[in-house]
Structures are given as structure tokens and as C-alpha cells.
Amino acid sequence: MPASTALRGAGFLSLAGCTVLALAAGVSAAVAAALLLVGVLLLSSGELGLAAGAFEISFVLAPEHAQGQYQGAFNLADGGVRAASPVALTALCLQWGRPGWVVLGIVLTLCGLATRPLTRWALRTRTLPAPKASVPVG
């Protein structure tokens, strides 16, 4: 599935970006600026891969008759992650410094690597048949 490939790549780009950002501490201003620029470019590229992969998976895994319900659950989970992110990033990156950035990159890479087996499992274990009659709205 192309989405899991995009998400795996996003994880590796995120690891590279986090590692480069970790290296930007304690160096000269010019080197730090260059490292920060490269780190931001790597993380931005990873974010693009994440957005593309997540978009595809959110639609592919949803049965045709339940697109709305699946999109609602997907977006609710995404909102939960966005709400928890500032706490996690503060604890990892600000409190731990360099090691925190590397840990963050490793976690993001592991999430990207887990996408393919989890997506295959989700496709293999689907049990929701399409309804026989139209489903009333409201």
C-alpha cells in the first residue's frame, strides 16, 4: 500500500530531522542556523508524507457505507494526538534536550514502521459487511 510506504518514509525523515535539530545545540550561530534550516526541511518533508499517507489510509480502511463514521473517529483520534503533543514535546525536547529530540525521532520512526503491518492487519480482519438496505440519516 503506497500509504504505508509514505508513512514509513515520513518516520525516517522525522528521525533525520529530529537528529539534525539535536545537533544544533551548542554550536556556532552560523552552523546552528544551517542545521535548523536542514532540520526544518526534513521535518516538513516528513509531515507531507504523514499527511498524504494518513489521508489515504483514513479512506481506504473505511467501508464504503461507513465513511463518515470512520472519518469522525479518525479525526477525533488526530485531535487527541494534537492535544497531547505539546506536553510530550515539552517533556522530551525542552526537558531532555538532545536525547529528547533523538527519542522523539525514534518514536516517530517506529510509528512509521508499524503502519504497514497494522494496515495489513486492519484490511485482513475487516468484519463489517455493507448494509443490505439504505441507512436512514438523522
mmCIF file of C-alpha atoms in Angstrom:
data_model
loop_
_atom_site.group_PDB
_atom_site.id
_atom_site.type_symbol
_atom_site.label_atom_id
_atom_site.label_comp_id
_atom_site.label_asym_id
_atom_site.label_seq_id
_atom_site.Cartn_x
_atom_site.Cartn_y
_atom_site.Cartn_z
ATOM 1 C CA MET A 1 0.000 0.000 0.000
ATOM 2 C CA PRO A 2 1.528 3.339 -1.038
ATOM 3 C CA ALA A 3 0.237 4.997 2.134
ATOM 4 C CA SER A 4 2.259 2.761 4.417
ATOM 5 C CA THR A 5 5.335 3.432 2.279
ATOM 6 C CA ALA A 6 4.748 7.188 2.612
ATOM 7 C CA LEU A 7 4.303 6.863 6.366
ATOM 8 C CA ARG A 8 7.420 4.741 6.746
ATOM 9 C CA GLY A 9 9.389 7.335 4.783
ATOM 10 C CA ALA A 10 7.871 10.089 6.914
ATOM 11 C CA GLY A 11 9.142 8.320 10.012
ATOM 12 C CA PHE A 12 12.691 8.170 8.679
ATOM 13 C CA LEU A 13 12.583 11.817 7.569
ATOM 14 C CA SER A 14 11.332 12.760 11.023
ATOM 15 C CA LEU A 15 14.171 10.844 12.662
ATOM 16 C CA ALA A 16 16.685 12.618 10.443
ATOM 17 C CA GLY A 17 15.089 15.996 11.159
ATOM 18 C CA CYS A 18 14.993 15.450 14.917
ATOM 19 C CA THR A 19 18.608 14.294 14.912
ATOM 20 C CA VAL A 20 19.733 17.353 12.946
ATOM 21 C CA LEU A 21 17.815 19.630 15.342
ATOM 22 C CA ALA A 22 19.505 17.905 18.278
ATOM 23 C CA LEU A 23 22.895 18.653 16.741
ATOM 24 C CA ALA A 24 22.076 22.383 16.511
ATOM 25 C CA ALA A 25 22.607 22.926 20.240
ATOM 26 C CA GLY A 26 25.960 24.170 21.431
ATOM 27 C CA VAL A 27 27.447 25.100 18.062
ATOM 28 C CA SER A 28 28.211 28.464 16.447
ATOM 29 C CA ALA A 29 25.314 30.619 15.281
ATOM 30 C CA ALA A 30 26.041 30.044 11.589
ATOM 31 C CA VAL A 31 26.239 26.251 11.989
ATOM 32 C CA ALA A 32 23.136 26.238 14.186
ATOM 33 C CA ALA A 33 21.194 28.252 11.596
ATOM 34 C CA ALA A 34 22.203 25.844 8.822
ATOM 35 C CA LEU A 35 21.321 22.805 10.940
ATOM 36 C CA LEU A 36 17.992 24.312 11.951
ATOM 37 C CA LEU A 37 17.135 25.005 8.310
ATOM 38 C CA VAL A 38 18.000 21.448 7.278
ATOM 39 C CA GLY A 39 16.121 20.008 10.267
ATOM 40 C CA VAL A 40 13.006 22.012 9.496
ATOM 41 C CA LEU A 41 13.141 20.961 5.830
ATOM 42 C CA LEU A 42 13.452 17.299 6.827
ATOM 43 C CA LEU A 43 10.608 17.537 9.340
ATOM 44 C CA SER A 44 8.425 19.403 6.836
ATOM 45 C CA SER A 45 9.043 16.711 4.230
ATOM 46 C CA GLY A 46 8.150 14.079 6.815
ATOM 47 C CA GLU A 47 4.966 15.970 7.642
ATOM 48 C CA LEU A 48 3.973 15.975 3.965
ATOM 49 C CA GLY A 49 4.469 12.201 3.812
ATOM 50 C CA LEU A 50 2.455 11.817 7.005
ATOM 51 C CA ALA A 51 -0.409 13.902 5.655
ATOM 52 C CA ALA A 52 -0.539 12.008 2.356
ATOM 53 C CA GLY A 53 -0.296 8.572 3.959
ATOM 54 C CA ALA A 54 -2.785 9.295 6.716
ATOM 55 C CA PHE A 55 -5.275 10.726 4.223
ATOM 56 C CA GLU A 56 -5.128 7.605 2.068
ATOM 57 C CA ILE A 57 -5.357 5.183 4.988
ATOM 58 C CA SER A 58 -8.276 7.052 6.528
ATOM 59 C CA PHE A 59 -10.309 6.495 3.363
ATOM 60 C CA VAL A 60 -9.052 3.070 2.251
ATOM 61 C CA LEU A 61 -9.725 1.347 5.561
ATOM 62 C CA ALA A 62 -13.246 2.716 5.902
ATOM 63 C CA PRO A 63 -16.039 0.590 4.423
ATOM 64 C CA GLU A 64 -17.972 2.384 1.705
ATOM 65 C CA HIS A 65 -21.120 2.608 3.819
ATOM 66 C CA ALA A 66 -19.332 3.996 6.885
ATOM 67 C CA GLN A 67 -17.021 6.697 5.511
ATOM 68 C CA GLY A 68 -18.499 9.396 7.764
ATOM 69 C CA GLN A 69 -18.198 7.356 10.952
ATOM 70 C CA TYR A 70 -14.622 6.340 10.165
ATOM 71 C CA GLN A 71 -13.607 9.898 9.274
ATOM 72 C CA GLY A 72 -15.139 11.125 12.523
ATOM 73 C CA ALA A 73 -13.217 8.560 14.584
ATOM 74 C CA PHE A 74 -10.009 9.228 12.647
ATOM 75 C CA ASN A 75 -10.276 12.978 13.201
ATOM 76 C CA LEU A 76 -11.152 12.515 16.877
ATOM 77 C CA ALA A 77 -8.006 10.438 17.387
ATOM 78 C CA ASP A 78 -5.983 13.001 15.428
ATOM 79 C CA GLY A 79 -7.340 15.737 17.690
ATOM 80 C CA GLY A 80 -6.295 13.760 20.754
ATOM 81 C CA VAL A 81 -2.770 13.445 19.419
ATOM 82 C CA ARG A 82 -2.640 17.167 18.670
ATOM 83 C CA ALA A 83 -3.837 17.947 22.186
ATOM 84 C CA ALA A 84 -1.221 15.699 23.815
ATOM 85 C CA SER A 85 1.668 16.762 21.578
ATOM 86 C CA PRO A 86 2.638 19.978 23.402
ATOM 87 C CA VAL A 87 3.051 18.100 26.680
ATOM 88 C CA ALA A 88 5.091 15.326 25.070
ATOM 89 C CA LEU A 89 7.258 17.749 23.110
ATOM 90 C CA THR A 90 7.883 19.905 26.164
ATOM 91 C CA ALA A 91 8.894 16.891 28.216
ATOM 92 C CA LEU A 92 11.094 15.370 25.527
ATOM 93 C CA CYS A 93 12.658 18.258 23.689
ATOM 94 C CA LEU A 94 12.815 21.004 26.287
ATOM 95 C CA GLN A 95 13.448 18.949 29.412
ATOM 96 C CA TRP A 96 15.734 16.271 27.938
ATOM 97 C CA GLY A 97 17.404 18.368 25.247
ATOM 98 C CA ARG A 98 19.437 16.468 22.657
ATOM 99 C CA PRO A 99 18.480 12.973 23.839
ATOM 100 C CA GLY A 100 14.826 14.020 23.839
ATOM 101 C CA TRP A 101 14.992 15.011 20.175
ATOM 102 C CA VAL A 102 16.532 11.667 19.287
ATOM 103 C CA VAL A 103 13.922 9.783 21.342
ATOM 104 C CA LEU A 104 11.177 11.725 19.559
ATOM 105 C CA GLY A 105 12.679 10.812 16.194
ATOM 106 C CA ILE A 106 12.890 7.136 17.160
ATOM 107 C CA VAL A 107 9.263 7.109 18.333
ATOM 108 C CA LEU A 108 8.111 8.709 15.071
ATOM 109 C CA THR A 109 10.169 6.203 13.068
ATOM 110 C CA LEU A 110 8.702 3.267 14.996
ATOM 111 C CA CYS A 111 5.208 4.606 14.331
ATOM 112 C CA GLY A 112 6.004 4.842 10.621
ATOM 113 C CA LEU A 113 7.402 1.300 10.587
ATOM 114 C CA ALA A 114 4.329 -0.036 12.393
ATOM 115 C CA THR A 115 1.994 1.329 9.725
ATOM 116 C CA ARG A 116 2.427 -1.446 7.161
ATOM 117 C CA PRO A 117 1.768 -4.404 9.487
ATOM 118 C CA LEU A 118 -1.101 -2.565 11.191
ATOM 119 C CA THR A 119 -2.681 -1.631 7.873
ATOM 120 C CA ARG A 120 -2.381 -5.195 6.598
ATOM 121 C CA TRP A 121 -3.932 -6.475 9.828
ATOM 122 C CA ALA A 122 -6.802 -3.982 9.544
ATOM 123 C CA LEU A 123 -7.527 -4.995 5.954
ATOM 124 C CA ARG A 124 -7.287 -8.706 6.795
ATOM 125 C CA THR A 125 -9.618 -8.562 9.806
ATOM 126 C CA ARG A 126 -12.446 -6.439 8.418
ATOM 127 C CA THR A 127 -15.793 -7.780 9.523
ATOM 128 C CA LEU A 128 -18.257 -5.024 8.648
ATOM 129 C CA PRO A 129 -20.409 -6.050 5.680
ATOM 130 C CA ALA A 130 -22.167 -3.380 3.642
ATOM 131 C CA PRO A 131 -25.800 -2.894 4.713
ATOM 132 C CA LYS A 132 -28.451 -4.533 2.526
ATOM 133 C CA ALA A 133 -30.845 -1.565 2.705
ATOM 134 C CA SER A 134 -30.206 2.138 2.716
ATOM 135 C CA VAL A 135 -29.262 3.570 6.081
ATOM 136 C CA PRO A 136 -31.504 6.435 7.244
ATOM 137 C CA VAL A 137 -29.764 9.684 8.124
ATOM 138 C CA GLY A 138 -30.840 11.635 11.181
#
